[in-house]
Structure formats: structure tokens, C-alpha cells
Amino acid sequence: QVQLVESGGGLVQPGGSLRLSCAASGSFFRINAMGWYRQAPGKQRELVAEITRGGWANYADSVKGRFTISRDNAKNTVYLQMNSLKPEDTAVYYCLVVIGGNYWGQGTQVTVSS
């Protein structure tokens, strides 16, 4: 069984920053890929960023240059540093952890508004 705990969401003004964290725990040998997805009201869930165990990262075009994904393999944790936030970044953010199958976090709300 794998448990994921997300933290770091909240309300921020346009241009502000937030850092999301997602910590995995449970019975597993090692985590392969980790990533962040988001879902805005009325829209499909979309990839924000993903990172391999070796550190190769991939980003959605809409967040390139503003968001940075990173991971700490010793802590089984993935992070998403979000800078220069825009109202269109408002969504529920979900972490994804690949350990054989896919495991999703519970989601954390990010609201960008003045």
C-alpha cells in the first residue's frame, strides 16, 4: 500500500509563488517517475511537470520557465516550485507517483487571485 500526502497549496496573488510537496510512504522498493497534474473547474486533468528517478524533467508549455519540479529520493518526496503565478494556474493540483502502478495524491487547491 502507498500513501501520498500533499501540502503547500493556498491562495496567492498574481505574480506570487507557492511550493507544493508530496511525500510517499508505505511498502515499496523504490519510486520511478513522479509528477504533478492539475485540474481546473470544467477542464480535464492535465500534466504540469514530471521527473524521472534520475532527474530528467518535462514541463507543460504553459509553465515552462515559471515552475520547477524536483525530488528527494531519500525522502520519497516530489516538489513543485511555482513562481510568477497567473490566474489561469488556479486548479486542484495532484501528485502522481509511479511504483509499478500509478498512485495519486488527494489534491491540493491552488488559487491565484487578487
CSV table of N, CA and C in Angstrom, one decimal:
chain,number,residue,atom,x,y,z
A,1,GLN,N,0.9,-1.2,0.0
A,1,GLN,CA,0.0,0.0,0.0
A,1,GLN,C,0.9,1.2,0.0
A,2,VAL,N,0.5,2.3,-0.7
A,2,VAL,CA,1.2,3.5,-0.9
A,2,VAL,C,0.3,4.6,-0.4
A,3,GLN,N,0.8,5.5,0.5
A,3,GLN,CA,0.1,6.7,0.9
A,3,GLN,C,0.9,7.9,0.4
A,4,LEU,N,0.1,8.9,-0.1
A,4,LEU,CA,0.7,10.1,-0.6
A,4,LEU,C,0.1,11.3,0.2
A,5,VAL,N,0.9,12.2,0.7
A,5,VAL,CA,0.4,13.3,1.4
A,5,VAL,C,0.9,14.6,0.7
A,6,GLU,N,0.0,15.4,0.3
A,6,GLU,CA,0.3,16.7,-0.4
A,6,GLU,C,0.2,17.8,0.6
A,7,SER,N,1.0,18.8,0.3
A,7,SER,CA,0.9,20.1,1.1
A,7,SER,C,1.4,21.2,0.3
A,8,GLY,N,1.0,22.4,0.7
A,8,GLY,CA,1.6,23.6,0.1
A,8,GLY,C,0.6,24.5,-0.7
A,9,GLY,N,-0.6,24.0,-0.9
A,9,GLY,CA,-1.5,24.8,-1.7
A,9,GLY,C,-2.0,26.0,-0.9
A,10,GLY,N,-2.8,26.9,-1.6
A,10,GLY,CA,-3.3,28.0,-0.9
A,10,GLY,C,-3.7,29.1,-1.9
A,11,LEU,N,-4.0,30.3,-1.3
A,11,LEU,CA,-4.4,31.5,-2.1
A,11,LEU,C,-3.2,32.4,-2.2
A,12,VAL,N,-2.9,32.8,-3.4
A,12,VAL,CA,-1.8,33.7,-3.7
A,12,VAL,C,-2.2,34.7,-4.7
A,13,GLN,N,-1.6,35.9,-4.7
A,13,GLN,CA,-1.8,36.9,-5.6
A,13,GLN,C,-1.1,36.7,-6.9
A,14,PRO,N,-1.6,37.2,-8.1
A,14,PRO,CA,-0.8,37.0,-9.3
A,14,PRO,C,0.6,37.5,-9.2
A,15,GLY,N,1.5,36.8,-9.7
A,15,GLY,CA,2.9,37.1,-9.6
A,15,GLY,C,3.6,36.5,-8.4
A,16,GLY,N,2.8,35.9,-7.5
A,16,GLY,CA,3.4,35.3,-6.3
A,16,GLY,C,3.9,33.9,-6.5
A,17,SER,N,4.3,33.2,-5.4
A,17,SER,CA,4.9,31.9,-5.5
A,17,SER,C,4.3,31.0,-4.5
A,18,LEU,N,4.3,29.7,-4.8
A,18,LEU,CA,4.0,28.7,-3.9
A,18,LEU,C,4.9,27.5,-4.1
A,19,ARG,N,5.0,26.6,-3.1
A,19,ARG,CA,5.8,25.4,-3.2
A,19,ARG,C,4.9,24.2,-2.8
A,20,LEU,N,4.7,23.3,-3.6
A,20,LEU,CA,3.9,22.1,-3.3
A,20,LEU,C,4.9,21.0,-3.0
A,21,SER,N,4.4,20.1,-2.0
A,21,SER,CA,5.2,18.9,-1.7
A,21,SER,C,4.3,17.7,-1.7
A,22,CYS,N,4.9,16.6,-2.0
A,22,CYS,CA,4.1,15.3,-2.0
A,22,CYS,C,5.0,14.2,-1.5
A,23,ALA,N,4.7,13.7,-0.3
A,23,ALA,CA,5.5,12.7,0.3
A,23,ALA,C,4.9,11.3,0.2
A,24,ALA,N,5.6,10.4,-0.2
A,24,ALA,CA,5.1,9.0,-0.3
A,24,ALA,C,5.6,8.1,0.8
A,25,SER,N,4.7,7.3,1.3
A,25,SER,CA,5.1,6.3,2.3
A,25,SER,C,4.4,5.0,2.1
A,26,GLY,N,4.9,3.9,2.8
A,26,GLY,CA,4.3,2.6,2.6
A,26,GLY,C,5.3,1.6,2.2
A,27,SER,N,4.8,0.5,1.7
A,27,SER,CA,5.6,-0.7,1.4
A,27,SER,C,5.9,-0.7,-0.1
A,28,PHE,N,7.1,-0.2,-0.4
A,28,PHE,CA,7.5,-0.3,-1.8
A,28,PHE,C,9.0,-0.2,-1.8
A,29,PHE,N,9.6,-0.7,-2.9
A,29,PHE,CA,11.0,-0.8,-3.0
A,29,PHE,C,11.6,0.6,-3.4
A,30,ARG,N,11.1,1.1,-4.6
A,30,ARG,CA,11.6,2.4,-5.0
A,30,ARG,C,10.5,3.1,-5.9
A,31,ILE,N,10.6,4.4,-6.0
A,31,ILE,CA,9.7,5.1,-6.9
A,31,ILE,C,10.4,5.4,-8.2
A,32,ASN,N,9.6,5.2,-9.3
A,32,ASN,CA,10.2,5.5,-10.6
A,32,ASN,C,9.8,7.0,-10.9
A,33,ALA,N,8.9,7.3,-11.8
A,33,ALA,CA,8.6,8.6,-12.1
A,33,ALA,C,7.7,9.3,-11.1
A,34,MET,N,7.8,10.6,-11.0
A,34,MET,CA,6.9,11.4,-10.1
A,34,MET,C,6.5,12.6,-10.9
A,35,GLY,N,5.3,13.1,-10.6
A,35,GLY,CA,4.8,14.2,-11.4
A,35,GLY,C,3.7,15.0,-10.7
A,36,TRP,N,3.4,16.1,-11.3
A,36,TRP,CA,2.3,16.9,-10.9
A,36,TRP,C,1.3,17.1,-12.0
A,37,TYR,N,0.0,17.0,-11.7
A,37,TYR,CA,-1.1,17.3,-12.7
A,37,TYR,C,-2.0,18.3,-12.0
A,38,ARG,N,-2.8,18.9,-12.8
A,38,ARG,CA,-3.8,19.8,-12.3
A,38,ARG,C,-5.1,19.7,-13.0
A,39,GLN,N,-6.1,20.1,-12.3
A,39,GLN,CA,-7.5,20.1,-13.0
A,39,GLN,C,-8.2,21.3,-12.5
A,40,ALA,N,-8.6,22.2,-13.5
A,40,ALA,CA,-9.3,23.4,-13.3
A,40,ALA,C,-10.8,23.0,-13.4
A,41,PRO,N,-11.7,23.8,-12.9
A,41,PRO,CA,-13.1,23.5,-13.0
A,41,PRO,C,-13.6,23.5,-14.4
A,42,GLY,N,-14.3,22.4,-14.8
A,42,GLY,CA,-14.8,22.2,-16.1
A,42,GLY,C,-13.8,21.8,-17.2
A,43,LYS,N,-12.6,21.5,-16.7
A,43,LYS,CA,-11.5,21.1,-17.6
A,43,LYS,C,-11.0,19.7,-17.3
A,44,GLN,N,-10.3,19.1,-18.2
A,44,GLN,CA,-9.7,17.8,-18.0
A,44,GLN,C,-8.4,18.0,-17.2
A,45,ARG,N,-8.0,16.9,-16.4
A,45,ARG,CA,-6.8,16.9,-15.7
A,45,ARG,C,-5.6,16.9,-16.8
A,46,GLU,N,-4.6,17.8,-16.5
A,46,GLU,CA,-3.5,17.9,-17.4
A,46,GLU,C,-2.2,17.8,-16.7
A,47,LEU,N,-1.2,17.4,-17.5
A,47,LEU,CA,0.2,17.3,-16.9
A,47,LEU,C,0.7,18.7,-16.7
A,48,VAL,N,1.4,18.9,-15.6
A,48,VAL,CA,2.1,20.1,-15.3
A,48,VAL,C,3.6,19.9,-15.5
A,49,ALA,N,4.1,18.9,-14.8
A,49,ALA,CA,5.5,18.6,-14.8
A,49,ALA,C,5.7,17.1,-14.3
A,50,GLU,N,6.8,16.5,-14.8
A,50,GLU,CA,7.1,15.2,-14.4
A,50,GLU,C,8.6,15.0,-14.3
A,51,ILE,N,9.1,14.1,-13.5
A,51,ILE,CA,10.5,13.9,-13.3
A,51,ILE,C,10.8,12.5,-13.1
A,52,THR,N,11.9,12.0,-13.8
A,52,THR,CA,12.3,10.6,-13.6
A,52,THR,C,13.1,10.5,-12.4
A,53,ARG,N,13.4,9.2,-12.0
A,53,ARG,CA,14.2,9.0,-10.9
A,53,ARG,C,15.6,9.6,-11.0
A,54,GLY,N,16.1,9.6,-12.2
A,54,GLY,CA,17.4,10.2,-12.5
A,54,GLY,C,17.4,11.7,-12.6
A,55,GLY,N,16.3,12.3,-12.6
A,55,GLY,CA,16.2,13.8,-12.5
A,55,GLY,C,15.9,14.5,-13.8
A,56,TRP,N,15.6,13.7,-14.9
A,56,TRP,CA,15.1,14.3,-16.1
A,56,TRP,C,13.7,14.8,-16.0
A,57,ALA,N,13.5,16.1,-16.3
A,57,ALA,CA,12.2,16.8,-16.1
A,57,ALA,C,11.6,17.2,-17.4
A,58,ASN,N,10.2,17.2,-17.4
A,58,ASN,CA,9.5,17.6,-18.6
A,58,ASN,C,8.3,18.5,-18.1
A,59,TYR,N,8.1,19.6,-18.8
A,59,TYR,CA,7.1,20.5,-18.4
A,59,TYR,C,6.0,20.8,-19.4
A,60,ALA,N,4.8,21.1,-19.0
A,60,ALA,CA,3.9,21.7,-19.9
A,60,ALA,C,4.3,23.0,-20.4
A,61,ASP,N,4.0,23.3,-21.7
A,61,ASP,CA,4.5,24.6,-22.3
A,61,ASP,C,4.0,25.8,-21.4
A,62,SER,N,2.8,25.7,-20.9
A,62,SER,CA,2.2,26.8,-20.1
A,62,SER,C,3.0,27.2,-18.9
A,63,VAL,N,3.8,26.3,-18.4
A,63,VAL,CA,4.5,26.5,-17.1
A,63,VAL,C,6.0,26.6,-17.3
A,64,LYS,N,6.5,26.4,-18.4
A,64,LYS,CA,8.0,26.4,-18.7
A,64,LYS,C,8.5,27.8,-18.3
A,65,GLY,N,9.6,27.8,-17.6
A,65,GLY,CA,10.3,29.0,-17.1
A,65,GLY,C,9.7,29.6,-15.9
A,66,ARG,N,8.6,29.0,-15.4
A,66,ARG,CA,8.0,29.6,-14.2
A,66,ARG,C,7.9,28.5,-13.1
A,67,PHE,N,7.7,27.3,-13.4
A,67,PHE,CA,7.6,26.2,-12.4
A,67,PHE,C,8.9,25.3,-12.5
A,68,THR,N,9.3,24.7,-11.4
A,68,THR,CA,10.4,23.8,-11.3
A,68,THR,C,10.0,22.6,-10.5
A,69,ILE,N,10.2,21.4,-11.1
A,69,ILE,CA,9.9,20.2,-10.3
A,69,ILE,C,11.2,19.6,-9.9
A,70,SER,N,11.2,19.1,-8.7
A,70,SER,CA,12.4,18.4,-8.1
A,70,SER,C,11.9,17.3,-7.2
A,71,ARG,N,12.9,16.4,-6.8
A,71,ARG,CA,12.6,15.3,-6.0
A,71,ARG,C,13.7,15.0,-5.1
A,72,ASP,N,13.4,14.4,-3.9
A,72,ASP,CA,14.4,13.9,-3.0
A,72,ASP,C,14.1,12.5,-2.8
A,73,ASN,N,14.9,11.6,-3.5
A,73,ASN,CA,14.7,10.2,-3.4
A,73,ASN,C,14.9,9.6,-2.0
A,74,ALA,N,15.7,10.2,-1.2
A,74,ALA,CA,15.9,9.7,0.1
A,74,ALA,C,14.6,9.9,1.0
A,75,LYS,N,13.9,10.9,0.7
A,75,LYS,CA,12.7,11.3,1.4
A,75,LYS,C,11.4,10.8,0.7
A,76,ASN,N,11.6,10.2,-0.5
A,76,ASN,CA,10.4,9.8,-1.3
A,76,ASN,C,9.4,11.0,-1.5
A,77,THR,N,10.0,12.2,-1.8
A,77,THR,CA,9.2,13.4,-1.9
A,77,THR,C,9.4,14.1,-3.2
A,78,VAL,N,8.4,14.6,-3.8
A,78,VAL,CA,8.5,15.4,-5.0
A,78,VAL,C,8.0,16.8,-4.7
A,79,TYR,N,8.6,17.8,-5.3
A,79,TYR,CA,8.2,19.2,-5.0
A,79,TYR,C,7.9,19.9,-6.3
A,80,LEU,N,7.1,21.0,-6.2
A,80,LEU,CA,6.8,21.8,-7.4
A,80,LEU,C,6.9,23.2,-6.9
A,81,GLN,N,8.0,23.9,-7.3
A,81,GLN,CA,8.1,25.3,-7.0
A,81,GLN,C,7.4,26.1,-8.1
A,82,MET,N,6.5,26.9,-7.8
A,82,MET,CA,5.7,27.7,-8.7
A,82,MET,C,5.9,29.2,-8.5
A,83,ASN,N,6.5,29.8,-9.5
A,83,ASN,CA,6.8,31.2,-9.4
A,83,ASN,C,6.0,32.0,-10.5
A,84,SER,N,5.9,33.3,-10.4
A,84,SER,CA,5.1,34.1,-11.3
A,84,SER,C,3.8,33.5,-11.6
A,85,LEU,N,3.0,33.2,-10.6
A,85,LEU,CA,1.7,32.5,-10.8
A,85,LEU,C,0.7,33.5,-11.5
A,86,LYS,N,-0.1,32.8,-12.3
A,86,LYS,CA,-1.1,33.6,-13.0
A,86,LYS,C,-2.5,33.0,-12.6
A,87,PRO,N,-3.6,33.8,-12.8
A,87,PRO,CA,-4.9,33.3,-12.5
A,87,PRO,C,-5.2,32.0,-13.2
A,88,GLU,N,-4.7,31.8,-14.4
A,88,GLU,CA,-5.0,30.6,-15.1
A,88,GLU,C,-4.3,29.4,-14.5
A,89,ASP,N,-3.4,29.6,-13.6
A,89,ASP,CA,-2.8,28.4,-12.8
A,89,ASP,C,-3.8,27.9,-11.7
A,90,THR,N,-4.9,28.6,-11.5
A,90,THR,CA,-5.8,28.2,-10.5
A,90,THR,C,-6.4,26.8,-10.8
A,91,ALA,N,-6.2,25.9,-9.9
A,91,ALA,CA,-6.7,24.5,-10.1
A,91,ALA,C,-6.4,23.7,-8.9
A,92,VAL,N,-6.9,22.4,-8.9
A,92,VAL,CA,-6.5,21.5,-7.9
A,92,VAL,C,-5.3,20.7,-8.5
A,93,TYR,N,-4.2,20.7,-7.7
A,93,TYR,CA,-3.0,20.1,-8.1
A,93,TYR,C,-2.9,18.7,-7.5
A,94,TYR,N,-2.6,17.7,-8.3
A,94,TYR,CA,-2.4,16.3,-7.8
A,94,TYR,C,-1.0,15.8,-8.1
A,95,CYS,N,-0.4,15.1,-7.1
A,95,CYS,CA,0.8,14.5,-7.4
A,95,CYS,C,0.6,13.0,-7.9
A,96,LEU,N,1.5,12.6,-8.7
A,96,LEU,CA,1.4,11.2,-9.3
A,96,LEU,C,2.7,10.5,-9.0
A,97,VAL,N,2.7,9.3,-8.5
A,97,VAL,CA,3.9,8.6,-8.2
A,97,VAL,C,3.7,7.2,-8.9
A,98,VAL,N,4.8,6.8,-9.6
A,98,VAL,CA,4.7,5.6,-10.4
A,98,VAL,C,5.6,4.6,-9.6
A,99,ILE,N,4.9,3.6,-9.1
A,99,ILE,CA,5.6,2.4,-8.4
A,99,ILE,C,5.0,1.2,-8.9
A,100,GLY,N,5.4,0.7,-10.1
A,100,GLY,CA,4.7,-0.3,-10.8
A,100,GLY,C,3.4,0.3,-11.3
A,101,GLY,N,2.4,0.5,-10.5
A,101,GLY,CA,1.2,1.2,-11.0
A,101,GLY,C,1.3,2.7,-10.6
A,102,ASN,N,0.2,3.4,-10.9
A,102,ASN,CA,0.1,4.8,-10.7
A,102,ASN,C,-0.6,5.1,-9.4
A,103,TYR,N,-0.1,6.0,-8.6
A,103,TYR,CA,-0.7,6.4,-7.3
A,103,TYR,C,-0.9,7.9,-7.3
A,104,TRP,N,-2.1,8.3,-6.9
A,104,TRP,CA,-2.4,9.7,-6.9
A,104,TRP,C,-2.6,10.3,-5.5
A,105,GLY,N,-2.1,11.5,-5.4
A,105,GLY,CA,-2.4,12.2,-4.1
A,105,GLY,C,-3.8,12.7,-4.1
A,106,GLN,N,-4.2,13.3,-2.9
A,106,GLN,CA,-5.6,13.7,-2.7
A,106,GLN,C,-5.9,15.0,-3.3
A,107,GLY,N,-4.9,15.7,-3.7
A,107,GLY,CA,-5.2,17.0,-4.4
A,107,GLY,C,-5.0,18.1,-3.4
A,108,THR,N,-4.5,19.3,-3.9
A,108,THR,CA,-4.4,20.5,-3.1
A,108,THR,C,-4.8,21.7,-3.9
A,109,GLN,N,-5.6,22.5,-3.4
A,109,GLN,CA,-6.1,23.7,-4.1
A,109,GLN,C,-5.1,24.8,-4.2
A,110,VAL,N,-4.9,25.3,-5.4
A,110,VAL,CA,-4.1,26.5,-5.7
A,110,VAL,C,-5.0,27.5,-6.3
A,111,THR,N,-5.1,28.6,-5.7
A,111,THR,CA,-5.9,29.7,-6.2
A,111,THR,C,-5.1,31.0,-6.4
A,112,VAL,N,-5.1,31.5,-7.6
A,112,VAL,CA,-4.3,32.7,-7.9
A,112,VAL,C,-5.3,33.8,-8.2
A,113,SER,N,-5.4,34.8,-7.3
A,113,SER,CA,-6.4,35.8,-7.4
A,113,SER,C,-6.0,37.0,-6.6
A,114,SER,N,-6.3,38.2,-7.1
A,114,SER,CA,-6.1,39.4,-6.4
A,114,SER,C,-7.3,39.8,-5.5
